[in-house]
């Protein structure tokens, strides 16, 4: 069972799972995605997916789905993810991300499903004192979105302690970007993009006039913010590796993993790489820092390599080429 399977990371993960022979069912309420993404998964894989239009805040509907099926594990993507919006509408974020997850855990227990892969985020590390970030670093949150992820992490840890039958992989994503190499599935922001890569792509395709770079006075290589960008296909494969781990003998009840490449890339470096990959100029202006942003963030991804046998293979060039192919083939997203 994949919750949030018609979203950006969900679609790519479902495709990898189906291609690996996993029998996948999807739950989504389409609050940030559209049905066309599921049709694309079917076209790419040549397989039908079973889909349930369900809101995870609705426990009765979740129970109906579980009652009618025989799931062995859940990958849980469903949730809201816009930091700025979470500051304006905190209750909405806690309801979707925390209450929704509590419902899911309850229904999983009820139907004896105790394997879970959870979508967490590097945001739970707050502003780290040193880099690269390791899994045991202290955690903190600076906004309701991050807080909701941290709360769920604590809930999952408590659950795993109370009942070691649970096997939970908590995946902390760094910065997922790019798109499937076919150009058929990709990131489809419903509004003005908050994240850097989709913003750059929309400037390249002429949908936005120019990029605003949020600050060039950070203590980084060129003054702009540094992040650990990871290709969404690599990330999707990380979920398959995590799922396999949960079925293995050595699986711990709660296991956190950084999914990143371990390489910091600045905003300007990403802009340059995108210009090269697309052959388009990306006009930009430097504006004030975005409140709450940190200077730099990148992963130590050794734990995932050792325990999951997973590492990212695709580089910045692939990320930009694939993001551009998706944007060029689908200038208005799935619509
Ligand atoms: P997305 O918005 O594209 O996908 C999330 C999906 O969940 C959407 O299809 C949405 O319609 C669905 N959804 C939301 N609330 C729901 C609800 N109450 N019931 C049912 N479905 C619901 O986001 P994404 O980028 O694919 O992210 C997936 C997960 O990974 C999220 O939990 C997000 O917080 C986490 N994450 C994302 C990033 C990132 O940069 N994209 C980074 C770190 C963590
Ligand atoms: N950024 C930017 N302009 C934008 C969006 C983002 O300069 O329009 C910068 C941002 O300050 C950060 C980096 O790009 O340094 C990545 O931002 P994003 O929102 O994609 O990811 P996050 O901040 O959540 O890591």
mmCIF file of C-alpha atoms and ligand atoms in Angstrom, residues 81 83 121-123 145 174-177 193-200 210-215 218 224-229 265-268 270-271 285 287-290 292-297, ligand 2:
data_model
loop_
_atom_site.group_PDB
_atom_site.id
_atom_site.type_symbol
_atom_site.label_atom_id
_atom_site.label_comp_id
_atom_site.label_asym_id
_atom_site.label_seq_id
_atom_site.Cartn_x
_atom_site.Cartn_y
_atom_site.Cartn_z
ATOM 1 C CA UNK A 81 4.873 19.683 2.418
ATOM 2 C CA UNK A 83 6.895 25.120 4.698
ATOM 3 C CA UNK A 121 12.917 14.941 5.790
ATOM 4 C CA UNK A 122 16.344 16.437 6.407
ATOM 5 C CA UNK A 123 14.408 19.340 7.898
ATOM 6 C CA UNK A 145 5.864 21.303 8.664
ATOM 7 C CA UNK A 174 17.527 15.591 1.347
ATOM 8 C CA UNK A 175 16.459 17.582 -1.755
ATOM 9 C CA UNK A 176 14.591 15.399 -4.266
ATOM 10 C CA UNK A 177 14.657 16.800 -7.825
ATOM 11 C CA UNK A 193 6.826 26.578 -6.911
ATOM 12 C CA UNK A 194 8.445 26.965 -3.493
ATOM 13 C CA UNK A 195 11.412 24.794 -4.366
ATOM 14 C CA UNK A 196 14.409 25.771 -6.421
ATOM 15 C CA UNK A 197 14.465 23.160 -9.221
ATOM 16 C CA UNK A 198 10.809 23.474 -10.323
ATOM 17 C CA UNK A 199 11.176 27.254 -10.179
ATOM 18 C CA UNK A 200 14.248 27.140 -12.425
ATOM 19 C CA UNK A 210 13.243 35.220 -13.543
ATOM 20 C CA UNK A 211 14.520 33.332 -10.547
ATOM 21 C CA UNK A 212 14.926 35.086 -7.204
ATOM 22 C CA UNK A 213 18.032 33.821 -5.450
ATOM 23 C CA UNK A 214 17.458 34.038 -1.715
ATOM 24 C CA UNK A 215 20.740 35.551 -0.500
ATOM 25 C CA UNK A 218 26.003 32.814 3.200
ATOM 26 C CA UNK A 224 24.350 31.069 -2.096
ATOM 27 C CA UNK A 225 22.617 28.282 -0.156
ATOM 28 C CA UNK A 226 24.046 24.766 -0.418
ATOM 29 C CA UNK A 227 21.856 21.631 -0.514
ATOM 30 C CA UNK A 228 22.192 17.928 -1.219
ATOM 31 C CA UNK A 229 20.106 17.412 -4.379
ATOM 32 C CA UNK A 265 25.553 22.048 -4.485
ATOM 33 C CA UNK A 266 24.993 25.806 -4.339
ATOM 34 C CA UNK A 267 22.061 27.648 -5.937
ATOM 35 C CA UNK A 268 24.374 29.196 -8.526
ATOM 36 C CA UNK A 270 22.523 24.356 -9.928
ATOM 37 C CA UNK A 271 21.517 27.300 -12.124
ATOM 38 C CA UNK A 285 18.255 38.433 -9.349
ATOM 39 C CA UNK A 287 17.128 39.119 -3.184
ATOM 40 C CA UNK A 288 17.042 38.897 0.614
ATOM 41 C CA UNK A 289 17.537 35.620 2.405
ATOM 42 C CA UNK A 290 14.357 33.573 2.851
ATOM 43 C CA UNK A 292 14.191 30.156 8.155
ATOM 44 C CA UNK A 293 16.701 29.053 5.473
ATOM 45 C CA UNK A 294 20.030 27.616 6.548
ATOM 46 C CA UNK A 295 23.374 28.120 4.796
ATOM 47 C CA UNK A 296 24.212 24.513 3.999
ATOM 48 C CA UNK A 297 22.894 21.012 4.413
HETATM 49 N N1 LIG B 2 16.078 29.027 -3.360
HETATM 50 C C1 LIG B 2 16.229 30.194 -4.083
HETATM 51 N N2 LIG B 2 15.175 30.625 -4.836
HETATM 52 C C2 LIG B 2 13.994 29.959 -4.923
HETATM 53 C C3 LIG B 2 13.867 28.745 -4.185
HETATM 54 C C4 LIG B 2 14.922 28.322 -3.407
HETATM 55 O O1 LIG B 2 17.271 30.828 -4.036
HETATM 56 O O2 LIG B 2 13.068 30.415 -5.615
HETATM 57 C C5 LIG B 2 17.228 28.516 -2.570
HETATM 58 C C6 LIG B 2 16.945 28.350 -1.079
HETATM 59 O O3 LIG B 2 17.255 29.545 -0.392
HETATM 60 C C7 LIG B 2 17.879 27.191 -0.717
HETATM 61 C C8 LIG B 2 17.926 26.352 -1.985
HETATM 62 O O4 LIG B 2 17.519 27.208 -3.042
HETATM 63 O O5 LIG B 2 19.182 27.677 -0.465
HETATM 64 C C9 LIG B 2 16.996 25.147 -1.961
HETATM 65 O O6 LIG B 2 15.685 25.574 -1.617
HETATM 66 P P1 LIG B 2 14.443 24.591 -1.664
HETATM 67 O O7 LIG B 2 13.236 25.379 -1.228
HETATM 68 O O8 LIG B 2 14.384 23.918 -2.980
HETATM 69 O O9 LIG B 2 14.807 23.472 -0.592
HETATM 70 P P2 LIG B 2 15.029 23.590 1.002
HETATM 71 O O10 LIG B 2 15.269 25.000 1.377
HETATM 72 O O11 LIG B 2 13.772 23.054 1.575
HETATM 73 O O12 LIG B 2 16.217 22.738 1.291
#
